[in-house]
PDB file of C-alpha atoms in Angstrom:
ATOM      1  CA  UNK A  27      79.267  12.453 -30.371  1.00  0.00           C
ATOM      2  CA  UNK A  28      76.394  10.649 -32.164  1.00  0.00           C
ATOM      3  CA  UNK A  29      73.791  12.840 -33.622  1.00  0.00           C
ATOM      4  CA  UNK A  30      69.949  12.089 -33.916  1.00  0.00           C
ATOM      5  CA  UNK A  31      66.981  13.996 -35.240  1.00  0.00           C
ATOM      6  CA  UNK A  32      63.288  14.465 -36.170  1.00  0.00           C
ATOM      7  CA  UNK A  33      62.261  14.901 -39.933  1.00  0.00           C
ATOM      8  CA  UNK A  34      58.898  16.616 -40.535  1.00  0.00           C
ATOM      9  CA  UNK A  35      57.393  19.974 -41.141  1.00  0.00           C
ATOM     10  CA  UNK A  36      56.254  22.482 -38.677  1.00  0.00           C
ATOM     11  CA  UNK A  37      57.994  20.751 -36.021  1.00  0.00           C
ATOM     12  CA  UNK A  38      58.680  23.212 -33.406  1.00  0.00           C
ATOM     13  CA  UNK A  39      56.257  21.757 -31.001  1.00  0.00           C
ATOM     14  CA  UNK A  40      57.506  18.300 -31.351  1.00  0.00           C
ATOM     15  CA  UNK A  41      57.848  15.698 -28.476  1.00  0.00           C
ATOM     16  CA  UNK A  42      61.082  14.246 -29.758  1.00  0.00           C
ATOM     17  CA  UNK A  43      63.772  16.628 -29.037  1.00  0.00           C
ATOM     18  CA  UNK A  44      62.912  17.425 -25.574  1.00  0.00           C
ATOM     19  CA  UNK A  45      62.113  13.727 -24.781  1.00  0.00           C
ATOM     20  CA  UNK A  46      65.802  12.562 -26.058  1.00  0.00           C
ATOM     21  CA  UNK A  47      67.463  15.481 -24.824  1.00  0.00           C
ATOM     22  CA  UNK A  48      66.125  14.533 -21.503  1.00  0.00           C
ATOM     23  CA  UNK A  49      66.840  11.117 -21.799  1.00  0.00           C
ATOM     24  CA  UNK A  50      70.884  11.976 -22.930  1.00  0.00           C
ATOM     25  CA  UNK A  51      71.051  14.160 -19.691  1.00  0.00           C
ATOM     26  CA  UNK A  52      69.644  11.789 -17.448  1.00  0.00           C
ATOM     27  CA  UNK A  53      71.341   8.461 -18.569  1.00  0.00           C
ATOM     28  CA  UNK A  54      74.801  10.352 -19.296  1.00  0.00           C
ATOM     29  CA  UNK A  55      74.757   9.716 -23.098  1.00  0.00           C
ATOM     30  CA  UNK A  56      76.937  11.757 -24.960  1.00  0.00           C
ATOM     31  CA  UNK A  57      74.782  12.729 -28.125  1.00  0.00           C
ATOM     32  CA  UNK A  58      72.748  15.534 -29.784  1.00  0.00           C
ATOM     33  CA  UNK A  59      68.996  15.522 -31.268  1.00  0.00           C
ATOM     34  CA  UNK A  60      67.982  18.325 -34.013  1.00  0.00           C
ATOM     35  CA  UNK A  61      64.898  19.236 -35.437  1.00  0.00           C
ATOM     36  CA  UNK A  62      65.241  19.068 -39.338  1.00  0.00           C
ATOM     37  CA  UNK A  63      62.104  21.069 -40.411  1.00  0.00           C
ATOM     38  CA  UNK A  64      62.062  20.716 -44.131  1.00  0.00           C
ATOM     39  CA  UNK A  65      59.220  21.899 -46.681  1.00  0.00           C
ATOM     40  CA  UNK A  66      60.024  19.049 -48.988  1.00  0.00           C
ATOM     41  CA  UNK A  67      61.672  15.719 -48.866  1.00  0.00           C
ATOM     42  CA  UNK A  68      63.973  16.793 -51.690  1.00  0.00           C
ATOM     43  CA  UNK A  69      65.895  18.660 -48.816  1.00  0.00           C
ATOM     44  CA  UNK A  70      66.788  15.302 -47.266  1.00  0.00           C
ATOM     45  CA  UNK A  71      69.848  15.089 -49.090  1.00  0.00           C
ATOM     46  CA  UNK A  72      71.016  18.323 -47.834  1.00  0.00           C
ATOM     47  CA  UNK A  73      70.488  17.237 -44.332  1.00  0.00           C
ATOM     48  CA  UNK A  74      72.216  14.062 -44.451  1.00  0.00           C
ATOM     49  CA  UNK A  75      75.417  15.852 -46.286  1.00  0.00           C
ATOM     50  CA  UNK A  76      75.312  18.536 -43.869  1.00  0.00           C
ATOM     51  CA  UNK A  77      75.101  16.264 -40.833  1.00  0.00           C
ATOM     52  CA  UNK A  78      77.317  13.254 -41.653  1.00  0.00           C
ATOM     53  CA  UNK A  79      77.651  12.058 -38.146  1.00  0.00           C
ATOM     54  CA  UNK A  80      73.656  11.193 -38.101  1.00  0.00           C
ATOM     55  CA  UNK A  81      72.830   7.841 -36.851  1.00  0.00           C
ATOM     56  CA  UNK A  82      69.353   7.743 -36.462  1.00  0.00           C
ATOM     57  CA  UNK A  83      66.061   9.906 -37.367  1.00  0.00           C
ATOM     58  CA  UNK A  84      62.626   9.948 -36.260  1.00  0.00           C
ATOM     59  CA  UNK A  85      59.904  10.720 -39.108  1.00  0.00           C
ATOM     60  CA  UNK A  86      56.594  12.501 -38.482  1.00  0.00           C
ATOM     61  CA  UNK A  87      53.883  14.246 -40.306  1.00  0.00           C
ATOM     62  CA  UNK A  88      53.478  14.612 -43.244  1.00  0.00           C
ATOM     63  CA  UNK A  89      56.585  12.315 -44.520  1.00  0.00           C
ATOM     64  CA  UNK A  90      55.908   8.999 -42.976  1.00  0.00           C
ATOM     65  CA  UNK A  91      54.704   7.355 -46.145  1.00  0.00           C
ATOM     66  CA  UNK A  92      56.737   9.570 -48.756  1.00  0.00           C
ATOM     67  CA  UNK A  93      59.925   8.701 -47.107  1.00  0.00           C
ATOM     68  CA  UNK A  94      59.833   5.066 -48.146  1.00  0.00           C
ATOM     69  CA  UNK A  95      61.128   5.664 -51.624  1.00  0.00           C
ATOM     70  CA  UNK A  96      64.033   7.509 -50.304  1.00  0.00           C
ATOM     71  CA  UNK A  97      65.212   4.768 -48.303  1.00  0.00           C
ATOM     72  CA  UNK A  98      67.687   2.037 -48.914  1.00  0.00           C
ATOM     73  CA  UNK A  99      66.123  -0.732 -47.075  1.00  0.00           C
ATOM     74  CA  UNK A 100      62.853  -1.015 -45.099  1.00  0.00           C
ATOM     75  CA  UNK A 101      61.889  -3.413 -42.284  1.00  0.00           C
ATOM     76  CA  UNK A 102      59.113  -5.893 -43.158  1.00  0.00           C
ATOM     77  CA  UNK A 103      56.812  -4.796 -40.552  1.00  0.00           C
ATOM     78  CA  UNK A 104      57.190  -1.132 -42.020  1.00  0.00           C
ATOM     79  CA  UNK A 105      56.631  -2.616 -45.474  1.00  0.00           C
ATOM     80  CA  UNK A 106      53.274  -4.403 -44.721  1.00  0.00           C
ATOM     81  CA  UNK A 107      52.264  -1.199 -42.801  1.00  0.00           C
ATOM     82  CA  UNK A 108      53.308   1.119 -45.768  1.00  0.00           C
ATOM     83  CA  UNK A 109      54.731   3.970 -43.233  1.00  0.00           C
ATOM     84  CA  UNK A 110      57.989   4.552 -41.592  1.00  0.00           C
ATOM     85  CA  UNK A 111      58.659   6.629 -38.450  1.00  0.00           C
ATOM     86  CA  UNK A 112      62.071   5.704 -37.744  1.00  0.00           C
ATOM     87  CA  UNK A 113      65.381   5.312 -39.732  1.00  0.00           C
ATOM     88  CA  UNK A 114      68.489   4.030 -38.841  1.00  0.00           C
ATOM     89  CA  UNK A 115      71.884   5.124 -41.027  1.00  0.00           C
ATOM     90  CA  UNK A 116      74.900   3.030 -40.910  1.00  0.00           C
ATOM     91  CA  UNK A 117      77.452   3.786 -43.545  1.00  0.00           C
ATOM     92  CA  UNK A 118      75.315   6.008 -45.330  1.00  0.00           C
ATOM     93  CA  UNK A 119      72.705   3.140 -45.729  1.00  0.00           C
ATOM     94  CA  UNK A 120      69.169   4.282 -44.532  1.00  0.00           C
ATOM     95  CA  UNK A 121      66.748   1.487 -43.380  1.00  0.00           C
ATOM     96  CA  UNK A 122      63.056   2.272 -42.225  1.00  0.00           C
ATOM     97  CA  UNK A 123      61.134   0.957 -39.298  1.00  0.00           C
ATOM     98  CA  UNK A 124      57.810   1.587 -37.695  1.00  0.00           C
ATOM     99  CA  UNK A 125      57.591   1.885 -34.188  1.00  0.00           C
ATOM    100  CA  UNK A 126      54.071   3.533 -34.148  1.00  0.00           C
ATOM    101  CA  UNK A 127      52.325   0.048 -33.800  1.00  0.00           C
ATOM    102  CA  UNK A 128      54.286  -0.672 -31.025  1.00  0.00           C
ATOM    103  CA  UNK A 129      53.906   2.614 -29.244  1.00  0.00           C
ATOM    104  CA  UNK A 130      50.167   2.423 -29.749  1.00  0.00           C
ATOM    105  CA  UNK A 131      49.559  -1.363 -29.139  1.00  0.00           C
ATOM    106  CA  UNK A 132      51.576  -1.304 -25.595  1.00  0.00           C
ATOM    107  CA  UNK A 133      49.675   2.199 -24.413  1.00  0.00           C
ATOM    108  CA  UNK A 134      46.023   1.079 -25.634  1.00  0.00           C
ATOM    109  CA  UNK A 135      45.703  -2.614 -24.649  1.00  0.00           C
ATOM    110  CA  UNK A 136      45.489  -1.940 -21.080  1.00  0.00           C
ATOM    111  CA  UNK A 137      42.426   0.506 -22.165  1.00  0.00           C
ATOM    112  CA  UNK A 138      40.233  -2.146 -23.866  1.00  0.00           C
ATOM    113  CA  UNK A 139      36.921  -3.144 -22.320  1.00  0.00           C
ATOM    114  CA  UNK A 140      34.800  -6.369 -23.127  1.00  0.00           C
ATOM    115  CA  UNK A 141      32.457  -4.217 -25.124  1.00  0.00           C
ATOM    116  CA  UNK A 142      35.046  -2.837 -27.346  1.00  0.00           C
ATOM    117  CA  UNK A 143      34.946  -4.421 -30.660  1.00  0.00           C
ATOM    118  CA  UNK A 144      34.784  -1.946 -33.484  1.00  0.00           C
ATOM    119  CA  UNK A 145      36.999   1.282 -34.095  1.00  0.00           C
ATOM    120  CA  UNK A 146      36.543   4.231 -36.227  1.00  0.00           C
ATOM    121  CA  UNK A 147      40.227   5.354 -37.382  1.00  0.00           C
ATOM    122  CA  UNK A 148      40.038   8.978 -38.269  1.00  0.00           C
ATOM    123  CA  UNK A 149      42.442   9.944 -40.910  1.00  0.00           C
ATOM    124  CA  UNK A 150      43.989   8.007 -43.711  1.00  0.00           C
ATOM    125  CA  UNK A 151      47.879   8.935 -43.453  1.00  0.00           C
ATOM    126  CA  UNK A 152      50.893   6.989 -42.454  1.00  0.00           C
ATOM    127  CA  UNK A 153      49.881   7.142 -38.517  1.00  0.00           C
ATOM    128  CA  UNK A 154      46.342   5.560 -39.229  1.00  0.00           C
ATOM    129  CA  UNK A 155      47.977   2.867 -41.335  1.00  0.00           C
ATOM    130  CA  UNK A 156      49.885   1.697 -38.142  1.00  0.00           C
ATOM    131  CA  UNK A 157      46.942   2.142 -35.739  1.00  0.00           C
ATOM    132  CA  UNK A 158      44.675   0.072 -38.246  1.00  0.00           C
ATOM    133  CA  UNK A 159      47.309  -2.737 -38.138  1.00  0.00           C
ATOM    134  CA  UNK A 160      47.585  -2.524 -34.337  1.00  0.00           C
ATOM    135  CA  UNK A 161      43.980  -2.486 -33.777  1.00  0.00           C
ATOM    136  CA  UNK A 162      43.467  -5.592 -36.326  1.00  0.00           C
ATOM    137  CA  UNK A 163      46.101  -7.577 -34.367  1.00  0.00           C
ATOM    138  CA  UNK A 164      43.912  -7.003 -31.291  1.00  0.00           C
ATOM    139  CA  UNK A 165      40.849  -8.506 -32.830  1.00  0.00           C
ATOM    140  CA  UNK A 166      39.109  -5.271 -33.633  1.00  0.00           C
ATOM    141  CA  UNK A 167      37.071  -4.393 -36.882  1.00  0.00           C
ATOM    142  CA  UNK A 168      38.280  -1.226 -38.016  1.00  0.00           C
ATOM    143  CA  UNK A 169      36.681   1.526 -40.272  1.00  0.00           C
ATOM    144  CA  UNK A 170      38.653   4.402 -41.660  1.00  0.00           C
ATOM    145  CA  UNK A 171      37.117   7.868 -41.760  1.00  0.00           C
ATOM    146  CA  UNK A 172      38.589  10.685 -44.212  1.00  0.00           C
ATOM    147  CA  UNK A 173      37.618  14.134 -45.631  1.00  0.00           C
ATOM    148  CA  UNK A 174      37.828  12.405 -49.036  1.00  0.00           C
ATOM    149  CA  UNK A 175      35.574   9.758 -50.133  1.00  0.00           C
ATOM    150  CA  UNK A 176      37.371   6.255 -51.415  1.00  0.00           C
ATOM    151  CA  UNK A 177      36.529   2.662 -51.678  1.00  0.00           C
ATOM    152  CA  UNK A 178      35.808   1.302 -48.130  1.00  0.00           C
ATOM    153  CA  UNK A 179      36.484   4.523 -46.611  1.00  0.00           C
ATOM    154  CA  UNK A 180      33.622   6.855 -44.826  1.00  0.00           C
ATOM    155  CA  UNK A 181      33.387  10.510 -44.866  1.00  0.00           C
ATOM    156  CA  UNK A 182      32.452  12.383 -41.816  1.00  0.00           C
ATOM    157  CA  UNK A 183      29.530  13.363 -43.509  1.00  0.00           C
ATOM    158  CA  UNK A 184      28.712   9.644 -43.745  1.00  0.00           C
ATOM    159  CA  UNK A 185      28.817   9.139 -39.641  1.00  0.00           C
ATOM    160  CA  UNK A 186      25.342   8.875 -38.089  1.00  0.00           C
ATOM    161  CA  UNK A 187      23.976   7.529 -34.623  1.00  0.00           C
ATOM    162  CA  UNK A 188      24.012   4.040 -35.695  1.00  0.00           C
ATOM    163  CA  UNK A 189      27.662   4.166 -36.888  1.00  0.00           C
ATOM    164  CA  UNK A 190      28.916   5.894 -33.647  1.00  0.00           C
ATOM    165  CA  UNK A 191      26.981   3.375 -31.425  1.00  0.00           C
ATOM    166  CA  UNK A 192      28.459   0.724 -33.359  1.00  0.00           C
ATOM    167  CA  UNK A 193      31.868   1.671 -33.135  1.00  0.00           C
ATOM    168  CA  UNK A 194      32.947   2.328 -29.545  1.00  0.00           C
ATOM    169  CA  UNK A 195      36.358   3.235 -29.980  1.00  0.00           C
ATOM    170  CA  UNK A 196      37.361   6.301 -32.022  1.00  0.00           C
ATOM    171  CA  UNK A 197      41.138   7.027 -32.642  1.00  0.00           C
ATOM    172  CA  UNK A 198      42.360  10.455 -34.248  1.00  0.00           C
ATOM    173  CA  UNK A 199      45.110  10.050 -36.235  1.00  0.00           C
ATOM    174  CA  UNK A 200      45.042  13.259 -37.730  1.00  0.00           C
ATOM    175  CA  UNK A 201      46.648  16.487 -36.548  1.00  0.00           C
ATOM    176  CA  UNK A 202      43.657  18.492 -36.067  1.00  0.00           C
ATOM    177  CA  UNK A 203      43.665  20.207 -32.733  1.00  0.00           C
ATOM    178  CA  UNK A 204      47.465  20.035 -32.430  1.00  0.00           C
ATOM    179  CA  UNK A 205      49.007  23.574 -30.635  1.00  0.00           C
ATOM    180  CA  UNK A 206      48.819  26.339 -31.680  1.00  0.00           C
ATOM    181  CA  UNK A 207      45.506  25.258 -33.423  1.00  0.00           C
ATOM    182  CA  UNK A 208      43.900  24.135 -30.512  1.00  0.00           C
ATOM    183  CA  UNK A 209      40.184  24.746 -31.580  1.00  0.00           C
ATOM    184  CA  UNK A 210      40.259  22.357 -34.710  1.00  0.00           C
ATOM    185  CA  UNK A 211      38.725  19.147 -33.940  1.00  0.00           C
ATOM    186  CA  UNK A 212      37.489  16.136 -36.145  1.00  0.00           C
ATOM    187  CA  UNK A 213      33.658  16.712 -37.209  1.00  0.00           C
ATOM    188  CA  UNK A 214      32.149  13.974 -35.627  1.00  0.00           C
ATOM    189  CA  UNK A 215      28.601  13.922 -34.566  1.00  0.00           C
ATOM    190  CA  UNK A 216      29.505  14.104 -30.653  1.00  0.00           C
ATOM    191  CA  UNK A 217      25.932  13.947 -29.504  1.00  0.00           C
ATOM    192  CA  UNK A 218      25.810  10.193 -30.156  1.00  0.00           C
ATOM    193  CA  UNK A 219      28.838   9.306 -27.960  1.00  0.00           C
ATOM    194  CA  UNK A 220      28.250   7.739 -24.411  1.00  0.00           C
ATOM    195  CA  UNK A 221      29.983   6.360 -21.374  1.00  0.00           C
ATOM    196  CA  UNK A 222      30.744   3.109 -23.319  1.00  0.00           C
ATOM    197  CA  UNK A 223      33.129   5.111 -25.849  1.00  0.00           C
ATOM    198  CA  UNK A 224      36.759   5.392 -25.772  1.00  0.00           C
ATOM    199  CA  UNK A 225      38.368   8.260 -27.421  1.00  0.00           C
ATOM    200  CA  UNK A 226      42.078   8.213 -28.108  1.00  0.00           C
ATOM    201  CA  UNK A 227      43.950  11.145 -29.643  1.00  0.00           C
ATOM    202  CA  UNK A 228      47.610  10.592 -31.286  1.00  0.00           C
ATOM    203  CA  UNK A 229      47.806  14.155 -30.306  1.00  0.00           C
ATOM    204  CA  UNK A 230      49.394  15.036 -27.034  1.00  0.00           C
ATOM    205  CA  UNK A 231      49.854  18.709 -27.141  1.00  0.00           C
ATOM    206  CA  UNK A 232      47.591  19.959 -25.529  1.00  0.00           C
ATOM    207  CA  UNK A 233      47.043  17.018 -23.143  1.00  0.00           C
ATOM    208  CA  UNK A 234      43.038  17.299 -23.614  1.00  0.00           C
ATOM    209  CA  UNK A 235      42.380  18.373 -27.392  1.00  0.00           C
ATOM    210  CA  UNK A 236      39.104  19.720 -28.227  1.00  0.00           C
ATOM    211  CA  UNK A 237      38.436  16.116 -29.599  1.00  0.00           C
ATOM    212  CA  UNK A 238      38.749  14.808 -26.178  1.00  0.00           C
ATOM    213  CA  UNK A 239      36.882  17.505 -24.577  1.00  0.00           C
ATOM    214  CA  UNK A 240      34.210  17.223 -26.702  1.00  0.00           C
ATOM    215  CA  UNK A 241      33.911  13.409 -25.891  1.00  0.00           C
ATOM    216  CA  UNK A 242      34.293  13.990 -21.853  1.00  0.00           C
ATOM    217  CA  UNK A 243      31.046  16.464 -22.336  1.00  0.00           C
ATOM    218  CA  UNK A 244      29.374  12.915 -23.090  1.00  0.00           C
ATOM    219  CA  UNK A 245      31.068  10.901 -20.282  1.00  0.00           C
ATOM    220  CA  UNK A 246      33.441   9.089 -22.597  1.00  0.00           C
ATOM    221  CA  UNK A 247      36.732   7.878 -21.550  1.00  0.00           C
ATOM    222  CA  UNK A 248      39.415   9.900 -23.149  1.00  0.00           C
ATOM    223  CA  UNK A 249      43.544   9.079 -23.820  1.00  0.00           C
ATOM    224  CA  UNK A 250      46.170  11.150 -25.503  1.00  0.00           C
ATOM    225  CA  UNK A 251      49.232  10.030 -27.461  1.00  0.00           C
ATOM    226  CA  UNK A 252      51.715  10.785 -24.660  1.00  0.00           C
ATOM    227  CA  UNK A 253      52.507   7.507 -23.581  1.00  0.00           C
ATOM    228  CA  UNK A 254      52.397   5.848 -27.217  1.00  0.00           C
ATOM    229  CA  UNK A 255      55.110   8.664 -28.044  1.00  0.00           C
ATOM    230  CA  UNK A 256      57.341   7.678 -24.957  1.00  0.00           C
ATOM    231  CA  UNK A 257      56.879   3.755 -25.847  1.00  0.00           C
ATOM    232  CA  UNK A 258      57.571   4.368 -29.570  1.00  0.00           C
ATOM    233  CA  UNK A 259      60.730   6.488 -28.910  1.00  0.00           C
ATOM    234  CA  UNK A 260      62.223   3.726 -26.633  1.00  0.00           C
ATOM    235  CA  UNK A 261      61.717   1.352 -29.234  1.00  0.00           C
ATOM    236  CA  UNK A 262      63.481   3.581 -31.654  1.00  0.00           C
ATOM    237  CA  UNK A 263      66.379   3.999 -29.279  1.00  0.00           C
ATOM    238  CA  UNK A 264      66.613   0.145 -29.241  1.00  0.00           C
ATOM    239  CA  UNK A 265      66.642  -0.044 -33.239  1.00  0.00           C
ATOM    240  CA  UNK A 266      69.411   2.447 -33.114  1.00  0.00           C
ATOM    241  CA  UNK A 267      71.514   0.355 -31.034  1.00  0.00           C
ATOM    242  CA  UNK A 268      70.927  -2.884 -32.180  1.00  0.00           C
TER     243      UNK A 268
END
């Protein structure tokens, strides 16, 4: 019996466990999927020790960057991004991959319109690194927005009518708005949005977050992270069976 799992913090809500359990049942796969909800990555050793049959792990917030120093190998693409969301385990060897960039690109590409050239990326963590690489590969100019000022990073207080009008794709890579804290949302000047904007939220629970709902009030197109997660999960399955 092969075992797989998700490594993260506060992950009871997570997409991965029900998705893979349904996949295993539908496809007659003899495997288990576990949530490993840990408060610190120092607990990873115990997870591996207590689950010797683990052959694959997904990695989610807040460990996509920090996990890298705990790995034996890292795929070149994940190394360039600087974030890992999939681990393949073979004979005790942990190799990291990134399937977020694949999942996002496959779900996002059909949504692009001719006037979409520039994108704001909300958040500066591991997910935003993958999204930035994906958008740049599709020809977008990108701008990171974070709560904390940094070189080449805007803060939410910097955002004004001109910046919003100029960046007609906005991708939320923060966990703001995730169930149960559904009232939370990025502090954007939503009043400057228009029908030409596309808001994409990596959050998928609830399907329409406050971020997306506020956009819909201004006739924007909105899209959540469900399809991205499905695509990246299937890519992870491929990696585990290479």
